[in-house]
XYZ file of C-alpha atoms in Angstrom:
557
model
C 133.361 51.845 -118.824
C 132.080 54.950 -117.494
C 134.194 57.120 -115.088
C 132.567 57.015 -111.150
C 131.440 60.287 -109.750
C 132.796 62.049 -107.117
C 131.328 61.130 -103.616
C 129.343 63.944 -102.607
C 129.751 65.175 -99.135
C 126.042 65.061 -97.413
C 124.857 68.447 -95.966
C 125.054 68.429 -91.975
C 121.970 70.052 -90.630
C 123.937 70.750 -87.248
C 121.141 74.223 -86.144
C 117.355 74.357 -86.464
C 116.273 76.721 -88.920
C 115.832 80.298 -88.312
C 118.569 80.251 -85.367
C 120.339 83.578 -85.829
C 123.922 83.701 -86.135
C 125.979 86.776 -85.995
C 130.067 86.570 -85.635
C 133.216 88.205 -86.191
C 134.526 91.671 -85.711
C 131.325 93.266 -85.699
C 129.737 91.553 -83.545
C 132.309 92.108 -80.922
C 131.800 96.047 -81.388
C 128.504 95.234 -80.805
C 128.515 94.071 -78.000
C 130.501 97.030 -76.923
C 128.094 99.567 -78.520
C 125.470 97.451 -76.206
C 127.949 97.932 -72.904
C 128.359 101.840 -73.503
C 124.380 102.173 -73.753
C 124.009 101.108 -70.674
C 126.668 102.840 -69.103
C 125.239 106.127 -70.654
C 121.941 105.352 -69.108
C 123.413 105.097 -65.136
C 126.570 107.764 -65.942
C 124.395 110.939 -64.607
C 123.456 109.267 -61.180
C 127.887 109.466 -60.075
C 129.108 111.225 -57.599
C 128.039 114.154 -54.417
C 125.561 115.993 -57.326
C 124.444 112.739 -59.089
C 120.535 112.709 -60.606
C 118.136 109.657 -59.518
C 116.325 107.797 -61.877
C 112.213 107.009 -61.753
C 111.459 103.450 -63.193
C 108.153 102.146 -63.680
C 107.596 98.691 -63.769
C 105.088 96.478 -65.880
C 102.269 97.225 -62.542
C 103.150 100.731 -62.638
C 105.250 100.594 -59.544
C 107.271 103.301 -59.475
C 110.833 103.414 -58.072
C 113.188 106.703 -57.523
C 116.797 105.673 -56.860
C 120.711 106.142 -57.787
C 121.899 102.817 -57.025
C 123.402 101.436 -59.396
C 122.814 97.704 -58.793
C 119.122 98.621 -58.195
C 118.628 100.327 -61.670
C 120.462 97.641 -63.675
C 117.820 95.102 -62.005
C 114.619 97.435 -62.548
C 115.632 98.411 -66.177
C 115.138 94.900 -67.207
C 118.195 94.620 -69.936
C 117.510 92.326 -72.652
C 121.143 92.248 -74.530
C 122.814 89.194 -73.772
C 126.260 90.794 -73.527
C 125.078 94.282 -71.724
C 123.702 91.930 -68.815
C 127.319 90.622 -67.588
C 127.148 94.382 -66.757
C 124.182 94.102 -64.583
C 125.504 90.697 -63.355
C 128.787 92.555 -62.077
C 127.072 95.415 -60.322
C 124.771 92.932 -58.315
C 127.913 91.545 -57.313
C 129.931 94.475 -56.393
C 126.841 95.217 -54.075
C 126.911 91.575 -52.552
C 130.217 91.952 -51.912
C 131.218 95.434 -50.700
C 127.765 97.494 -50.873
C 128.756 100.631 -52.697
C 130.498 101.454 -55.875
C 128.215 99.620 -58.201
C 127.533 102.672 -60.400
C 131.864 103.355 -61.080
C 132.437 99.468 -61.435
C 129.587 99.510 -64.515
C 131.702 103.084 -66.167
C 135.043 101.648 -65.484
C 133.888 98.430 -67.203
C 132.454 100.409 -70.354
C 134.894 103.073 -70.217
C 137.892 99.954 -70.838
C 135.793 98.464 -73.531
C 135.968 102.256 -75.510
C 139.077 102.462 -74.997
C 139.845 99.526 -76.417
C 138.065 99.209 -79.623
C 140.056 101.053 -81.355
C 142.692 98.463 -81.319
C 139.868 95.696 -81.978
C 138.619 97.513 -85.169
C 142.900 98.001 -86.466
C 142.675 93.541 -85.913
C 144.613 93.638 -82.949
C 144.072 90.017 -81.441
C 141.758 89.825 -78.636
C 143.871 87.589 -77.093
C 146.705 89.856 -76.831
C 144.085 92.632 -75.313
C 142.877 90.691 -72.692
C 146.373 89.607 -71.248
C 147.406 93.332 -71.430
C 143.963 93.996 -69.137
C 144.655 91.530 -66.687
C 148.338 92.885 -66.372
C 147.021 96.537 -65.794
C 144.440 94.943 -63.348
C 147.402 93.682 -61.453
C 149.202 96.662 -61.233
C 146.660 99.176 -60.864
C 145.266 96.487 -57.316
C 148.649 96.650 -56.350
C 149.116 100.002 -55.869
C 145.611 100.582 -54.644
C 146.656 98.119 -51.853
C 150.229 100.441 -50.970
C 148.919 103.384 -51.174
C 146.022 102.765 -48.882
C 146.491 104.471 -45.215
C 145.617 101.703 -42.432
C 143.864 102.422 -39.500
C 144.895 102.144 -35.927
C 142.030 100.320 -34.548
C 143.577 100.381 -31.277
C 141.902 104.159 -30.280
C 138.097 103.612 -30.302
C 137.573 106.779 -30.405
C 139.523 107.536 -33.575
C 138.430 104.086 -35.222
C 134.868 105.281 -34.494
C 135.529 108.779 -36.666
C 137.175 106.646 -39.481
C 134.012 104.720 -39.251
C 131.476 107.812 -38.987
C 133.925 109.331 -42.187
C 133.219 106.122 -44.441
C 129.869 106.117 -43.730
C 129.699 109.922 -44.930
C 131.251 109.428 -47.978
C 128.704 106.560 -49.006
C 125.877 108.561 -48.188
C 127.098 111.780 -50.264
C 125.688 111.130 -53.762
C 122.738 110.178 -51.730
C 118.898 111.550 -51.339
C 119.606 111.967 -47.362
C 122.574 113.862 -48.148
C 120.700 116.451 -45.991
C 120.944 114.324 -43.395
C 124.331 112.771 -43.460
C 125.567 113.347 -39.722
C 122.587 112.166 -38.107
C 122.138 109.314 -40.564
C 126.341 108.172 -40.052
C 125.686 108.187 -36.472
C 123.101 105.419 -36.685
C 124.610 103.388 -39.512
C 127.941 103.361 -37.016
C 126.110 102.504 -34.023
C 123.776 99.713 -35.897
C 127.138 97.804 -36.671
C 129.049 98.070 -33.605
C 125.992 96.869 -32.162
C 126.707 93.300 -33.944
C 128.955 90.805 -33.363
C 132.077 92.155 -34.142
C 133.296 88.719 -35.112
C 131.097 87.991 -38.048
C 128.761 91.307 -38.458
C 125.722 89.659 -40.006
C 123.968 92.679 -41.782
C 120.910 90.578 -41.999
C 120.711 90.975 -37.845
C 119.925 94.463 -38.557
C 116.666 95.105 -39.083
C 114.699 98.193 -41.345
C 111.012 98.879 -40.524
C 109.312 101.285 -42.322
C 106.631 103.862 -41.312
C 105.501 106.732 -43.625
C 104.862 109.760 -41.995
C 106.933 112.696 -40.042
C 110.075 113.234 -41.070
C 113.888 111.872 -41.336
C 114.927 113.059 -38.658
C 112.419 111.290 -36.682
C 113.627 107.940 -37.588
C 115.348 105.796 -34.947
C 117.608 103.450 -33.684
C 115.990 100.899 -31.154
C 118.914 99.114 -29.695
C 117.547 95.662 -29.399
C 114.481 94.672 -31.692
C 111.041 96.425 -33.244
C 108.922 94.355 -35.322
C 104.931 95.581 -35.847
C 101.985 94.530 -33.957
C 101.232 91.140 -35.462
C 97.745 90.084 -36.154
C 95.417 89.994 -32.568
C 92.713 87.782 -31.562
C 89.766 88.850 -29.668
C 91.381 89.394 -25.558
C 94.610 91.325 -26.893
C 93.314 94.431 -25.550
C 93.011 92.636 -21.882
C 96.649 92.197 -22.402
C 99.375 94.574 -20.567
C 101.293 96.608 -23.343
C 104.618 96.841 -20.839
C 107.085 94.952 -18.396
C 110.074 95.429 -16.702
C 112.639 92.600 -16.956
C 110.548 89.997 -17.771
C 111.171 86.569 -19.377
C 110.310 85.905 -22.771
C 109.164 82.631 -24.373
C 110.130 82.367 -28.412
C 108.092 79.144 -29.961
C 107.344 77.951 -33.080
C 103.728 76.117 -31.662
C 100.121 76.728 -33.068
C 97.787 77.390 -29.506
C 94.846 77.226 -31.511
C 91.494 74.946 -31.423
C 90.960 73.335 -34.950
C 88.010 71.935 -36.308
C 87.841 68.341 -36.216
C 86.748 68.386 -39.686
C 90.103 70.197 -40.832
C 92.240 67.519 -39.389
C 90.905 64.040 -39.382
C 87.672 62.190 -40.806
C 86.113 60.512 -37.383
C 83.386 58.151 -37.714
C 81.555 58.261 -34.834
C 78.047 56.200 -33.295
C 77.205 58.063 -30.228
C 76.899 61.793 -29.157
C 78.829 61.304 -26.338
C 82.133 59.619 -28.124
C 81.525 62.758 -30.106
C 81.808 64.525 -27.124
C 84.810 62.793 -25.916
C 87.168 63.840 -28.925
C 85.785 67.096 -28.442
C 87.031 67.331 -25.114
C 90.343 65.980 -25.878
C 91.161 69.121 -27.925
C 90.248 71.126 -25.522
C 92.090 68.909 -22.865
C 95.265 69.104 -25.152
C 95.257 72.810 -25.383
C 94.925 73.863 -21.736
C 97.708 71.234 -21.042
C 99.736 73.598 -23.135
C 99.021 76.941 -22.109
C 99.463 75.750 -18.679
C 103.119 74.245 -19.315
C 103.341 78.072 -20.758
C 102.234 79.249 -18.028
C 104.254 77.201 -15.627
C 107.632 78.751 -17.467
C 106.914 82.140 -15.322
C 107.228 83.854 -19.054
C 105.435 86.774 -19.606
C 106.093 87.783 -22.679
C 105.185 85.059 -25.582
C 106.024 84.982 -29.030
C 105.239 82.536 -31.588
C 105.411 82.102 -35.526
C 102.330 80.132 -35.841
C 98.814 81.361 -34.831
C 98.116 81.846 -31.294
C 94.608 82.164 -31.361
C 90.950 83.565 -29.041
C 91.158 80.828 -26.365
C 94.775 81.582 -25.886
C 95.115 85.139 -26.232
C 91.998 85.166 -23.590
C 94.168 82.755 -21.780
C 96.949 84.485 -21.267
C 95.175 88.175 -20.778
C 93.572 87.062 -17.567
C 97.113 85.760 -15.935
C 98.670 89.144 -16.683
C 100.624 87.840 -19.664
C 101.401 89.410 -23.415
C 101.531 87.191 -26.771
C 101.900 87.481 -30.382
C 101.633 85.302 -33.070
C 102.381 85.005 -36.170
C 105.850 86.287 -35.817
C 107.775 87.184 -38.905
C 110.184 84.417 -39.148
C 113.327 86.740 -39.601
C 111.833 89.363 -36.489
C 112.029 86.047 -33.761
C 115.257 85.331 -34.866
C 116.531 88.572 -33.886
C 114.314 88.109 -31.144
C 116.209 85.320 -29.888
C 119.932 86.890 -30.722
C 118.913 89.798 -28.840
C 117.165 88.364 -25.350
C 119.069 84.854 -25.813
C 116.989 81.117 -25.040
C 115.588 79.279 -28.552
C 112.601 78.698 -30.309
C 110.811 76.454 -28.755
C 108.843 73.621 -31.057
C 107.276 72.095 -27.876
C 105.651 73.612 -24.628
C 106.869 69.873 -22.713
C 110.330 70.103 -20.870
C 110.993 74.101 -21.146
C 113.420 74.922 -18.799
C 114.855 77.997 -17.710
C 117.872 78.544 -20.019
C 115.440 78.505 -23.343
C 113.665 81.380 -21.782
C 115.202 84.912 -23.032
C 115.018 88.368 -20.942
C 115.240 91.983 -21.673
C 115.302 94.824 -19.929
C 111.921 96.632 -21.026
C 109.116 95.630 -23.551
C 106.572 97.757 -24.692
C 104.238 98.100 -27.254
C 104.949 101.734 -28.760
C 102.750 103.593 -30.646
C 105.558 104.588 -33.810
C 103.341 107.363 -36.782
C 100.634 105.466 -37.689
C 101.878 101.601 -36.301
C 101.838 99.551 -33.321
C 105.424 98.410 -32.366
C 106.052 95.823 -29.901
C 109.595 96.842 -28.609
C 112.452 95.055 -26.707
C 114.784 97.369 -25.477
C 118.079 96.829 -22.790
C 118.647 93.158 -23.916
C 121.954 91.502 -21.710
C 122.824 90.013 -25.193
C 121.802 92.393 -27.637
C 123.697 91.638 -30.803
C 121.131 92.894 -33.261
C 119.354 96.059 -33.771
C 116.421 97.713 -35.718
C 116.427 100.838 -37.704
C 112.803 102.548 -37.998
C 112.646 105.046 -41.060
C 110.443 107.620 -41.141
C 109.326 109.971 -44.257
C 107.260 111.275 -46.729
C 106.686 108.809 -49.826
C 106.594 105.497 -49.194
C 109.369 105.533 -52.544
C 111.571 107.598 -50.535
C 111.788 105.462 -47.641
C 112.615 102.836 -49.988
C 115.432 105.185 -50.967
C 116.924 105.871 -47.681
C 116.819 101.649 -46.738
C 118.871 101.497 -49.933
C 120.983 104.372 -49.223
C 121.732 103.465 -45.544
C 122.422 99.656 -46.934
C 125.324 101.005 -49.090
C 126.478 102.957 -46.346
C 125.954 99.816 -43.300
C 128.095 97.404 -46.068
C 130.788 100.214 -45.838
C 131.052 100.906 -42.448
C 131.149 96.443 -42.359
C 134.302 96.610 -44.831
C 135.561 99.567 -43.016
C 135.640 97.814 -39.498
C 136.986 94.386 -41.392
C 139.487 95.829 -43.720
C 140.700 98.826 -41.739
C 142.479 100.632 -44.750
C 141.322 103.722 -46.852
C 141.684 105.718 -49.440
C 140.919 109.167 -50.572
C 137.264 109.400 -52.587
C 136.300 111.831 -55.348
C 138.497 110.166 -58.105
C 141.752 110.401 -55.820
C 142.581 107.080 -55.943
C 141.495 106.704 -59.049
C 143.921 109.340 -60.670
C 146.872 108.255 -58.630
C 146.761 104.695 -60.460
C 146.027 106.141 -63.346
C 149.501 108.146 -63.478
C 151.261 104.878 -62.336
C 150.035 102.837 -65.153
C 150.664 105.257 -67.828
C 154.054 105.857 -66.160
C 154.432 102.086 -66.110
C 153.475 101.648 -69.743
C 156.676 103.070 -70.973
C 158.516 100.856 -69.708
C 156.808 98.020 -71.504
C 157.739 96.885 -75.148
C 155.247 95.967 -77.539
C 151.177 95.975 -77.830
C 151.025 95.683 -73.919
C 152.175 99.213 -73.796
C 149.024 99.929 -75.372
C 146.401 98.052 -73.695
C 148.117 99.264 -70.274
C 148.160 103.088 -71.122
C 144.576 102.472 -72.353
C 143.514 101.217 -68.792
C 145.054 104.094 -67.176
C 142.765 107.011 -69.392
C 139.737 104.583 -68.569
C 140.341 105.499 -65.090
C 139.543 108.972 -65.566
C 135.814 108.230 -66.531
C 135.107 108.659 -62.172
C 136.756 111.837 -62.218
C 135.316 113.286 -65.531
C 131.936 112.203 -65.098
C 131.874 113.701 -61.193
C 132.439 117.069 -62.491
C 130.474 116.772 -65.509
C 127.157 115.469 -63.168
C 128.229 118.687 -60.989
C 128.453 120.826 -64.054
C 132.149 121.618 -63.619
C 134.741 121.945 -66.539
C 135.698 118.884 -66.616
C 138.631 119.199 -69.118
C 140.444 121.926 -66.561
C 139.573 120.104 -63.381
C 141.670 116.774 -65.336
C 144.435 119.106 -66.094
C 144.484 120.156 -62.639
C 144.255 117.262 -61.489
C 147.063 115.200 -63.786
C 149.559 118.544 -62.692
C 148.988 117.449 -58.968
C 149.299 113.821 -58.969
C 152.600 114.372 -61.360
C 153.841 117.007 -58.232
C 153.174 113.996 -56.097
C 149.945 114.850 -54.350
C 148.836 111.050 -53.871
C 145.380 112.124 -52.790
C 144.001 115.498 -55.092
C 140.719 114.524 -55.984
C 137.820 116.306 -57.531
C 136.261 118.849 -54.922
C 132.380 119.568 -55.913
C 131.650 122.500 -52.902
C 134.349 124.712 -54.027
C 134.379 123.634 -57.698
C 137.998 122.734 -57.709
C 140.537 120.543 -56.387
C 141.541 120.014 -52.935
C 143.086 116.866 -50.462
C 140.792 114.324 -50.191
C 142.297 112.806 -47.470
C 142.454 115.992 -45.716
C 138.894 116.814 -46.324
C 137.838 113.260 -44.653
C 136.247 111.945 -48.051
C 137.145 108.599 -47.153
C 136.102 104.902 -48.756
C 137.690 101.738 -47.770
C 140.320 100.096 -50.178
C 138.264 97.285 -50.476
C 135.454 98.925 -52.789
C 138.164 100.267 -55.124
C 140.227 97.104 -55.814
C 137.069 94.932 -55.842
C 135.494 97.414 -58.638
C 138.748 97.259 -60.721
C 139.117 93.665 -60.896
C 135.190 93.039 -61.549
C 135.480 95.841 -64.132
C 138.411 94.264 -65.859
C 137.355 90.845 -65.743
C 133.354 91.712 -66.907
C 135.242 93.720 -70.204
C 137.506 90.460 -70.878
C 134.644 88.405 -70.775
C 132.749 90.477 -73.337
C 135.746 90.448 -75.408
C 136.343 86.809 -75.516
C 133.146 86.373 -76.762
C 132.759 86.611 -80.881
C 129.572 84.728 -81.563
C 126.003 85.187 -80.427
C 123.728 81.920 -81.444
C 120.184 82.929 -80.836
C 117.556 80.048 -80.483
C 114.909 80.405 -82.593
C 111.370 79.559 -80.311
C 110.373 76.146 -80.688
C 107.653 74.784 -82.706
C 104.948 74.471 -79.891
C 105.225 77.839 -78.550
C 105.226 79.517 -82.022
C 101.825 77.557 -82.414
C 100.905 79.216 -79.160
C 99.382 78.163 -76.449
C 97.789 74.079 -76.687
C 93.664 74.021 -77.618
C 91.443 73.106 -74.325
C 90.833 69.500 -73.799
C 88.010 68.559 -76.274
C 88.093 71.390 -78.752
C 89.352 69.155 -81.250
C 86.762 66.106 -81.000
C 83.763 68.975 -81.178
C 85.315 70.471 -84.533
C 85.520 67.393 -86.123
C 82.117 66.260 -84.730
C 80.332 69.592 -85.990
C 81.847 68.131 -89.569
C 79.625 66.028 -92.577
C 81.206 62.796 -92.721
C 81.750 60.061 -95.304
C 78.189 57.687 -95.265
């Protein structure tokens, strides 16, 4: 009797083919490599002398800026593992505004410094705990060595304010500009309510033309002359104290055909439903009317008949109101939007001090200005380009987020890599005291730190190998706040020379940093799906092309 044969294990088919697989060590530093590319790319745009980038998009739009959040989204990354980088920057501007260039070189600066324990096999494991311990530490100290505010002094709290917003605006195109521009980021905030400061309440209208210095702060809310029917020029352009009615109502006639299908015997029933429109229309404007408003805004269409309407009884409307314009609107002269004209009653109605349509470069403004309950405010930018307006609302975003964090989280540090080099000589002072790998992974956190420092002086063109040495000697004298000094090409006291940021974007960059750079090392696989069969075969034939091919064939008699 024959022996059996082994059982043969069946093959298990568990990815379609062509997926692409790569794993292991190398793909790790890989994913590094990918991280430090696109660090390399944003490094130049750091710090008081930073460069801006132009990006062209697919529809040749093209778009000058520093930000760092901004070029991460334009430069369209395509690396799975360089994109956490992008995905971290987006959220250090969510969050806190500024810093989104140093979070992206902190998070590839730890990753270099690392590697070099990855490529020896140290486990990854043992990397990322030592990481998160540094993290720790380095937020720690950060948090004691920040100098809180005495909010107490408005006067003092207000410089502190005016000194954040500086320091945002610094590696900035209106640079130029900075005192003028700091004075209207403070005074758009305070303007809010101090409670919840909702940047969104402050609005940015932009008008090329002139130049920055001609930009303004209206105190209350600007939005552009919306889209006028035929009696808007009957209309008076200005009031003093008058009451203002916000609704979200069409006062338009509509074709009967657009609305309904009416089947109808006689002219005169014709007639009839002809007059009702007209009937239910007047009915409105004369509830409107009734109010005593003379100022009306809508977001739907308010249309000839209306406009005419209201011209001859010495009243102003627009319609087709931005949606995000008459809800500042209504935060600024107080009532609600009205979605009926029946029952209005004198609390829904708003009032301001003085309206006025304002002729702003080459626009039509309609303006509200002295508003009891102003809580909201608009900022109308004014320049050359239309790209470097787009600039400046980025610029004075960053800076408006800051001066937010400031007034919420009233403690700062020093800027221009103060902070920065201060934790970095308590973590490698700290890292002696450890035993083990730890020691390692900890003293390589605190060289990462130097990347803000380093690269600062190398986008100013300084020495940036003395200006480190110089600064390591001061920080080991116990000079908490030496920091790199770009207008006398040295180092000086931060603190002392007011170059001020709020704690807040420093901690919340280390900790994003550090967590983005232990995500990319815990991950030691990429799968890549290959495209599925139907879009390899492109797109699907038009209905019919098949039955005419085989139609246009000899068949079988």
């Amino acid at each position: 009797m024959q022996g059996r044969l082994p059982s043969m294990q069946p093959t298990v088919v568990l990815l379609r083919e062509g997926t692409d697989t790569s794993q292991g060590i190398g793909q790790l530093l890989s994913n590094i490599s990918a991280c430090l590319a696109v660090a390399q790319t944003i490094a130049t745009t750091l710090g008081p002398r930073g460069m801006d980038k132009l990006i062209v998009d697919e529809r040749g739009q093209a778009t000058i800026s520093n930000d760092g959040a901004t070029l991460l989204k334009l430069l369209d990354i395509v690396h799975p593992a360089a994109r956490t980088l992008v995905d971290i920057a987006r959220a250090q501007d969510a969050e806190v505004g500024d810093g989104t260039t140093s979070v992206v070189l902190l998070a590839a600066e730890i990753l270099k410094e690392v590697r070099p324990f990855i490529e020896e096999g140290v486990g990854v494991h043992v990397i990322i705990k030592g990481l998160r311990e540094a993290a720790t530490l380095a937020i720690k100290k950060i948090n004691e060595i920040a100098i809180t505010v005495d909010k107490s002094d408005p006067v003092k709290f207000r410089e502190l304010l005016m000194l954040c917003a500086s320091t945002s605006m610094s590696s900035k195109l209106i640079y130029s500009q900075m005192p003028f521009f700091s004075n209207m980021v403070v005074d758009a905030v305070m303007s809010l309510d101090q409670n919840d400061l909702d940047e969104s309440l402050i609005g940015v209208k932009k008008v090329p033309g002139g130049g920055m210095q001609e930009s303004l702060l209206v105190k209350g809310v600007a939005f552009k002359k919306t889209f006028s029917y035929a009696g808007f020029e009957q209309q008076p352009k200005s009031f003093k104290d008058p009451k203002i009615l916000c609704l979200n109502v069409e006062l338009e006639l509509k074709a009967e055909k657009d609305n309904a299908e009416i089947r109808v015997n006689e002219v005169s029933e014709y007639q009839a439903i002809v007059d009702a429109e007209w009937t239910i229309i007047y009915r409105k404007l004369e509830a409107i009317v009734a109010t005593g408003a003379k100022v009306v805004l809508s977001k739907l269409p308010i249309g000839d008949l209306a406009t005419q309407y209201f011209a001859d009884r010495d009243i102003f409307c627009a319609g087709r109101v931005a949606g995000d314009d008459l809800k500042r609107v209504v935060q600024a002269v107080g009532g609600s939007v009205q979605s009926t004209v029946s029952d209005i009653e004198p609390h829904h109605l708003g009032q301001c001090g003085k309206f006025e349509e304002r002729q702003i470069g080459g626009d039509r403004f309609n303006v509200f200005e002295d508003c009891p309950k102003a809580q909201t405010c608009t900022l109308i930018l004014r320049g050359g380009a239309e790209q470097f307006i787009a600039e400046v609302e980025r610029s004075l975003h960053d800076s408006i987020m800051v001066v937010k964090r400031a007034i919420k989280n009233n403690s700062v540090v020093a800027g221009g890599g103060a902070a920065e080099m201060e934790t970095s000589k308590f973590l490698r002072a700290h890292s002696r005291t450890i035993m083990g790998k730890q020691q390692l992974i900890v003293g390589a956190v605190a060289k990462a730190l130097e990347v803000i420092p380093r690269q600062i002086c190398d986008n100013a063109g300084l020495d940036a190998t003395d200006i480190l040495n110089k600064l390591r000697m001061r920080h080991a004298q116990g000079d908490t706040w030496a920091g790199v000094d770009v207008d006398d090409e040295g180092v000086a006291d931060n603190m002392a020379r007011f170059v001020w940021e709020p704690a807040l974007v420093k901690t919340n960059a280390l900790s994003s940093a550090i967590e983005a750079a232990c995500l990319i090392l815990s991950v030691d696989e990429t799968v890549r799906n290959p495209q599925s069969e139907a879009q390899q075969a492109g797109p699907p034939a038009p209905r019919g092309t098949a039955q005419r091919a085989m139609r246009g064939r000899p068949g079988r008699r």
